[in-house]
PDB file of C-alpha atoms in Angstrom:
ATOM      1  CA  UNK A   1     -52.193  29.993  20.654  1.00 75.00           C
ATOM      2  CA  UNK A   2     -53.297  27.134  18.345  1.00 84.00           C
ATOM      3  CA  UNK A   3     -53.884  23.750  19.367  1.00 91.00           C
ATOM      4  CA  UNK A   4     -53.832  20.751  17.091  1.00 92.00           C
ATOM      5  CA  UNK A   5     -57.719  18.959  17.912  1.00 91.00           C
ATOM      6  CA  UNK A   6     -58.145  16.483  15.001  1.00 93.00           C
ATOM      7  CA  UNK A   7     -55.687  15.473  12.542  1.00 93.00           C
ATOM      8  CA  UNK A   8     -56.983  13.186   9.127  1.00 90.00           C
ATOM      9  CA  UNK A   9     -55.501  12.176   5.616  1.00 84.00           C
ATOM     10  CA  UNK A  10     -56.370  15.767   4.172  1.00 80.00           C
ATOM     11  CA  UNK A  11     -57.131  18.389   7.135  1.00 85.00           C
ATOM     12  CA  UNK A  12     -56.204  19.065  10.009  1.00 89.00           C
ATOM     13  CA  UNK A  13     -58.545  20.959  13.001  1.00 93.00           C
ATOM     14  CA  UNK A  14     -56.919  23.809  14.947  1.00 92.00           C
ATOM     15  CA  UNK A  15     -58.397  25.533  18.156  1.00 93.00           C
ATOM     16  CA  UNK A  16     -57.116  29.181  18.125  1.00 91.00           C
ATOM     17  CA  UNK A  17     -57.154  31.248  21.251  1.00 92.00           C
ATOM     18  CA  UNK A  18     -57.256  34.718  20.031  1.00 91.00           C
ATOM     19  CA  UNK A  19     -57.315  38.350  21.718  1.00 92.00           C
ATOM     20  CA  UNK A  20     -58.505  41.430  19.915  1.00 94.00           C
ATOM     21  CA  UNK A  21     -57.671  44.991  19.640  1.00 95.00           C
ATOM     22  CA  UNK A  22     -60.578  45.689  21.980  1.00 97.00           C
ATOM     23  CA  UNK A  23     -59.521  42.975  24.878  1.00 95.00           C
ATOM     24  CA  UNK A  24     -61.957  40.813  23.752  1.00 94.00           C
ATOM     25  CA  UNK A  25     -61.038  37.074  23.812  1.00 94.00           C
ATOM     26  CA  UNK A  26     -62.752  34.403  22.098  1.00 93.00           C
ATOM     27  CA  UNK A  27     -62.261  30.370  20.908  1.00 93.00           C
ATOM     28  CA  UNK A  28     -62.195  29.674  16.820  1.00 91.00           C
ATOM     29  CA  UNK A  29     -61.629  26.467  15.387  1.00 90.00           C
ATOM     30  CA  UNK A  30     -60.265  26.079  11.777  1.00 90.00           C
ATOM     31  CA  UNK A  31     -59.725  24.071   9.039  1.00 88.00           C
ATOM     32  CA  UNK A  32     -56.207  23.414   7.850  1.00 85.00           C
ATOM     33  CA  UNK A  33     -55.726  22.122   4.349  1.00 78.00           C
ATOM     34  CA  UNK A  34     -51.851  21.219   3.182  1.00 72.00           C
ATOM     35  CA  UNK A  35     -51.111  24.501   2.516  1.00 72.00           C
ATOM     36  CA  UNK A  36     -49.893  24.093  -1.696  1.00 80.00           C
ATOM     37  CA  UNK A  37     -53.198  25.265  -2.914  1.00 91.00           C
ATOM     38  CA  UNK A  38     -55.149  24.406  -5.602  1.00 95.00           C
ATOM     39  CA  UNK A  39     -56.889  24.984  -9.068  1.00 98.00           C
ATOM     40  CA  UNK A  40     -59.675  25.702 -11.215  1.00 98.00           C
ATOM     41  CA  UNK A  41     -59.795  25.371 -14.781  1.00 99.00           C
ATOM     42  CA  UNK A  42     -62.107  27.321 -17.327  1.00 99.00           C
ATOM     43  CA  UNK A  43     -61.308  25.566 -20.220  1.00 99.00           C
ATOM     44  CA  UNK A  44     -62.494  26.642 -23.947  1.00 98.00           C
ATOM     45  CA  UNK A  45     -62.271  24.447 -26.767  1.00 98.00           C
ATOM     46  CA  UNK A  46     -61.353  25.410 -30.377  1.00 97.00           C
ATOM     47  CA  UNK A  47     -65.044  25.315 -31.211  1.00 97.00           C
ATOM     48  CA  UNK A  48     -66.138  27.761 -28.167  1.00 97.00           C
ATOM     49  CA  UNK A  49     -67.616  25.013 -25.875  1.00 98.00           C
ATOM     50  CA  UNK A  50     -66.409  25.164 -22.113  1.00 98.00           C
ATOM     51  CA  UNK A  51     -65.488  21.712 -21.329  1.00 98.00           C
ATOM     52  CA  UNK A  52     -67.219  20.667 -17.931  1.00 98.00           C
ATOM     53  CA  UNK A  53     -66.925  17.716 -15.739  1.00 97.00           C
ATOM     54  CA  UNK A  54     -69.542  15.824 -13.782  1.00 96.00           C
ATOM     55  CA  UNK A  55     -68.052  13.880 -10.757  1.00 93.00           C
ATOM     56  CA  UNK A  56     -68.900  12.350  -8.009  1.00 92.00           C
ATOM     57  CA  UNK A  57     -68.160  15.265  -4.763  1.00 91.00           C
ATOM     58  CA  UNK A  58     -68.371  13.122  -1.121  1.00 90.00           C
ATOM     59  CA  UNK A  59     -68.974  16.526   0.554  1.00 90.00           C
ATOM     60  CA  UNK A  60     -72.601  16.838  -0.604  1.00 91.00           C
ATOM     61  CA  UNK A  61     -73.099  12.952  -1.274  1.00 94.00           C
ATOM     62  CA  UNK A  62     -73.938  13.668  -4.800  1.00 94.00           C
ATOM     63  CA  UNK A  63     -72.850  14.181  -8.640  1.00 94.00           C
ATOM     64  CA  UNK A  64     -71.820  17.764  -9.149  1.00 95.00           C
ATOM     65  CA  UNK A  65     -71.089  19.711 -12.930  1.00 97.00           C
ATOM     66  CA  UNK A  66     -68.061  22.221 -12.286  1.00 97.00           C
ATOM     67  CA  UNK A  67     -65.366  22.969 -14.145  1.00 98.00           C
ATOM     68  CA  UNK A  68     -61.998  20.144 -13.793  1.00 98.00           C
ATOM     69  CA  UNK A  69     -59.688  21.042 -10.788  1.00 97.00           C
ATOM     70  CA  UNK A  70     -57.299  19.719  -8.010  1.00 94.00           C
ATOM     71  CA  UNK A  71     -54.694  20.226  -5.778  1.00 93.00           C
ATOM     72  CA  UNK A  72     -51.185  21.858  -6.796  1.00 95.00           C
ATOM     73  CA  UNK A  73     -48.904  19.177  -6.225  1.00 93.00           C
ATOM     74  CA  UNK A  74     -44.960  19.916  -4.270  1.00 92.00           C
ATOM     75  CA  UNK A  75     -42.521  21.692  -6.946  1.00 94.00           C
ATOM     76  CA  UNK A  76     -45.690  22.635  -9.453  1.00 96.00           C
ATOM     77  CA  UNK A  77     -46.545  26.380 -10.548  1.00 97.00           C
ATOM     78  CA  UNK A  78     -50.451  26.774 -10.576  1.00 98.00           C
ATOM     79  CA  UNK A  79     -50.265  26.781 -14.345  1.00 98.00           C
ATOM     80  CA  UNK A  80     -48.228  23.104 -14.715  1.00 98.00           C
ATOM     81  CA  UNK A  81     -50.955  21.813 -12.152  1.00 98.00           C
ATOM     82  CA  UNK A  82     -54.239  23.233 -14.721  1.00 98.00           C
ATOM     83  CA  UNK A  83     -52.348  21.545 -17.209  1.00 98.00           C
ATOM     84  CA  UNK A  84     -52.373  18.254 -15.447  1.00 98.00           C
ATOM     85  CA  UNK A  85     -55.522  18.110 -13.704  1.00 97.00           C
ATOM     86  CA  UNK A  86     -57.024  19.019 -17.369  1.00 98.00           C
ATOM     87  CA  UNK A  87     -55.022  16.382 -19.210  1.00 97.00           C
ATOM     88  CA  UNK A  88     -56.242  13.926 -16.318  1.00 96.00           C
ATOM     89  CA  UNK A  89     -60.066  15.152 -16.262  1.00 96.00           C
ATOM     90  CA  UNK A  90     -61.066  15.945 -19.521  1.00 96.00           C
ATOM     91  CA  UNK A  91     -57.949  14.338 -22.000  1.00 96.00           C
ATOM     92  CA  UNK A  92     -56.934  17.828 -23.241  1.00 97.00           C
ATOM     93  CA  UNK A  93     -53.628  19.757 -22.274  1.00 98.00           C
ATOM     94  CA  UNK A  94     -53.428  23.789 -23.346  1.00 98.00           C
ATOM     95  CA  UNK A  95     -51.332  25.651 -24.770  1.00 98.00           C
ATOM     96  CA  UNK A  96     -52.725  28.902 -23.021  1.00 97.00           C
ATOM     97  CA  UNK A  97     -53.191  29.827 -19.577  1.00 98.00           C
ATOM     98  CA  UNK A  98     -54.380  32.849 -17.980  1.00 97.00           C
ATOM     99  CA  UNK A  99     -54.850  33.680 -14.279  1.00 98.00           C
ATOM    100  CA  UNK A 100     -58.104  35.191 -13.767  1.00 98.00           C
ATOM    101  CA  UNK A 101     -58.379  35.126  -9.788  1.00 97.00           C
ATOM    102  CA  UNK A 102     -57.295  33.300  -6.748  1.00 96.00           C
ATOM    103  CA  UNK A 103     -60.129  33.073  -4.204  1.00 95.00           C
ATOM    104  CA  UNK A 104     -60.672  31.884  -0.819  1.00 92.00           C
ATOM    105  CA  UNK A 105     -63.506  28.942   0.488  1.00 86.00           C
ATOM    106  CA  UNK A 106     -65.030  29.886   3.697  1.00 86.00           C
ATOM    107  CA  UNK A 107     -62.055  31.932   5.114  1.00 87.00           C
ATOM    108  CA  UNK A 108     -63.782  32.291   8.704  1.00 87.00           C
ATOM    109  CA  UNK A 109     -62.895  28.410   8.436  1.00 87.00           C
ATOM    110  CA  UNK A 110     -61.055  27.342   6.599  1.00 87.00           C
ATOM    111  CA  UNK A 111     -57.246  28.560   5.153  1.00 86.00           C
ATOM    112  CA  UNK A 112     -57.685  26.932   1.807  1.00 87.00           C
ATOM    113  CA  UNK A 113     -57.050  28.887  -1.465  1.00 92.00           C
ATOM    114  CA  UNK A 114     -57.780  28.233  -5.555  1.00 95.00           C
ATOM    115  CA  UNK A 115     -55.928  29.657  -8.094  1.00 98.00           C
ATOM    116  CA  UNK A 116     -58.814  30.156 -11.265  1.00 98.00           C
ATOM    117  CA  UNK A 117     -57.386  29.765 -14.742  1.00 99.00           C
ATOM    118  CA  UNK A 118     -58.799  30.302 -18.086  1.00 98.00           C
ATOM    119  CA  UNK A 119     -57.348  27.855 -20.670  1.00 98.00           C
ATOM    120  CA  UNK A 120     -57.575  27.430 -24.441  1.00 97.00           C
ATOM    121  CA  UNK A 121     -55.376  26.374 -27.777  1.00 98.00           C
ATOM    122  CA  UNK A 122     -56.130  22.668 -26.250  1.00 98.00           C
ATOM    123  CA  UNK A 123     -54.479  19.558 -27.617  1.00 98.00           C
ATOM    124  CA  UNK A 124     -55.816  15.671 -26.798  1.00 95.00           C
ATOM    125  CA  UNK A 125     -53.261  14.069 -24.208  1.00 93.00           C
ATOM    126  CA  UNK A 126     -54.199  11.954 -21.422  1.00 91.00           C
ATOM    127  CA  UNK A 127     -52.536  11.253 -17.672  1.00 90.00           C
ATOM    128  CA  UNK A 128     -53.920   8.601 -15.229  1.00 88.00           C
ATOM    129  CA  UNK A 129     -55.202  11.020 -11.996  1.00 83.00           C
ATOM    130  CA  UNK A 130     -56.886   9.744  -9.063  1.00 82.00           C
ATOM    131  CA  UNK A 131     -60.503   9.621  -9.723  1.00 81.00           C
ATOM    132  CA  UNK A 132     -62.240   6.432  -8.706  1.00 82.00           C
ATOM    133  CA  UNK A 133     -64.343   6.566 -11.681  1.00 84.00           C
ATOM    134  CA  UNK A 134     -64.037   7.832 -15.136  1.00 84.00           C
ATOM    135  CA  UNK A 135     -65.303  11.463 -15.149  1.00 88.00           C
ATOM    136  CA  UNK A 136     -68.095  12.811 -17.782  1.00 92.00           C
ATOM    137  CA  UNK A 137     -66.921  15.677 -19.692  1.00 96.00           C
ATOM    138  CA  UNK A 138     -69.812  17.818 -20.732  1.00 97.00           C
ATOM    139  CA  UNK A 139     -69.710  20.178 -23.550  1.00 98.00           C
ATOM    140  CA  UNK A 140     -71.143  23.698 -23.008  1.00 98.00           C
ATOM    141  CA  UNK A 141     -71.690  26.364 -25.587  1.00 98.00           C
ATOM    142  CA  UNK A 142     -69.916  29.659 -24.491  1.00 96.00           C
ATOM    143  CA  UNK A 143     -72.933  31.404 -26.287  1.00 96.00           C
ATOM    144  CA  UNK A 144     -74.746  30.113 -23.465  1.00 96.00           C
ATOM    145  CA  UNK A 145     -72.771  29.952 -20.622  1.00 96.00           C
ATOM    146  CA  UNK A 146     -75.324  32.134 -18.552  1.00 95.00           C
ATOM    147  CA  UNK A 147     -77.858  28.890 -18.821  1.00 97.00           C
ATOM    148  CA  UNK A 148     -75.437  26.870 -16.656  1.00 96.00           C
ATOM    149  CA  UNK A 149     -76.474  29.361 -13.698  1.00 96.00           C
ATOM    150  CA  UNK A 150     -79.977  27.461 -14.207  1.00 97.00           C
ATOM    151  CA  UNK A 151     -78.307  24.133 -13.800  1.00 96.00           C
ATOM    152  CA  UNK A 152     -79.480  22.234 -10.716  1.00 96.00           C
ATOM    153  CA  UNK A 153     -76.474  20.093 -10.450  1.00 96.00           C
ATOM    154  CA  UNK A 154     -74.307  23.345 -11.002  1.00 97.00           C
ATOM    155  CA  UNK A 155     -74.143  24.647  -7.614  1.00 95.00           C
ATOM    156  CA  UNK A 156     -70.934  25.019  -6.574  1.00 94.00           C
ATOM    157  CA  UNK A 157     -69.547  28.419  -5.792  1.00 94.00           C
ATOM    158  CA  UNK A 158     -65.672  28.324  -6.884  1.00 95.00           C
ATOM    159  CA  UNK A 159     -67.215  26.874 -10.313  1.00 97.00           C
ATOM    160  CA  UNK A 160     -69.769  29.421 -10.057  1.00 97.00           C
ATOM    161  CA  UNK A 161     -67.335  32.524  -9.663  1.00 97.00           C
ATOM    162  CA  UNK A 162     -64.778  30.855 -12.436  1.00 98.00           C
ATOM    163  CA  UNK A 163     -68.306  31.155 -14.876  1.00 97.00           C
ATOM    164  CA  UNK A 164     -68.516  35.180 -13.652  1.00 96.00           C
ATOM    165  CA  UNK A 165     -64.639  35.642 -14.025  1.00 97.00           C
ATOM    166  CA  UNK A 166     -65.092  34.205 -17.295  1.00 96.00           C
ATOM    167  CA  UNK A 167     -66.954  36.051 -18.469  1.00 96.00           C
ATOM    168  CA  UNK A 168     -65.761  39.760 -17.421  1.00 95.00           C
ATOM    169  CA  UNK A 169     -62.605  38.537 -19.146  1.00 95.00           C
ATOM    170  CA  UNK A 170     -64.075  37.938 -22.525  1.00 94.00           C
ATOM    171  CA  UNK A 171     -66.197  41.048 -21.816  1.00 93.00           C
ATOM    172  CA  UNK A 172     -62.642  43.031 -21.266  1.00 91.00           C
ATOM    173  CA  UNK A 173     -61.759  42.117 -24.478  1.00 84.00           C
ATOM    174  CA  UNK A 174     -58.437  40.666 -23.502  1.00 75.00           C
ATOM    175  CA  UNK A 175     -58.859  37.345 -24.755  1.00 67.00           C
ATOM    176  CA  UNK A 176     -59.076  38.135 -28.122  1.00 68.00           C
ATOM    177  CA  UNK A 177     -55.184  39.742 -28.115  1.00 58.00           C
TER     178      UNK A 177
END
């Protein structure tokens, strides 16, 4: 059974009573997000720079570098979100998307899932998003994408595993077609 435990703007805390195959019985609690989803962007310019965003992330009380993303809002495909959240974040639309993976965060916890998206052929247009602060775009060579790894303010995993999907889809080859 699930019970409802805490309830705020963005999550909401379940207890689950669950019983296993083996008779065994145990208490979880998880995290609920609002269920649409969300994205990651991996976004290439014309001259092969990934375009980057620092911002400020309340989780870890500190200013992260990862890749523009946000949540899918009602009625939007994964792709028409990227191309919002990039056209908010970094002031560049695309003409290009392409799916590299959806992932899970912390599925023992929580039910939350990103879609990952590789984008290029970008064009300049802005939209107003909901930042409290203009964001810094940062401009990475793709030559050296494997130095971001060394970044210290680079740490979090979904931008982490969009870098390593990256690149085994330029690897494939793919990209180029």
């Amino acid at each position: 059974s699930n019970n409802v435990v805490a309830k705020s703007r963005l999550f909401t805390v379940e207890s689950l009573e669950l019983k296993f195959s083996n008779n065994e019985e145990r208490q979880y609690e998880r995290i609920r997000g609002g269920g649409r989803g969300a994205v990651m962007i991996v976004p290439l310019s014309a001259d092969n720079e990934l375009l980057l965003v620092r911002e400020y992330c309340a989780g870890t009380n500190d200013y992260q570098l990862g890749f523009p993303k946000g949540l899918i809002d009602p009625g939007e495909t994964p792709e028409q979100a990227a191309n919002r959240e990039l056209k908010e974040e970094i002031g560049f639309g695309a003409e290009y998307f392409k799916p590299l993976r959806t992932v899970t965060m912390a599925p023992s916890y929580f039910n939350a899932t990103m879609h990952i998206l590789f984008a290029k052929q970008l064009y300049p247009q802005t939209l107003i998003g909901d930042e409290p602060e203009p964001l810094v775009v940062v401009k990475w060579p793709l030559t050296q994408w494997q130095s971001l790894l060394d970044q210290e303010d680079f740490t979090e995993a979904r931008s982490v595993a969009a870098l390593l999907l990256l690149d085994k889809y330029l690897a494939s080859g793919a990209a180029d077609e």
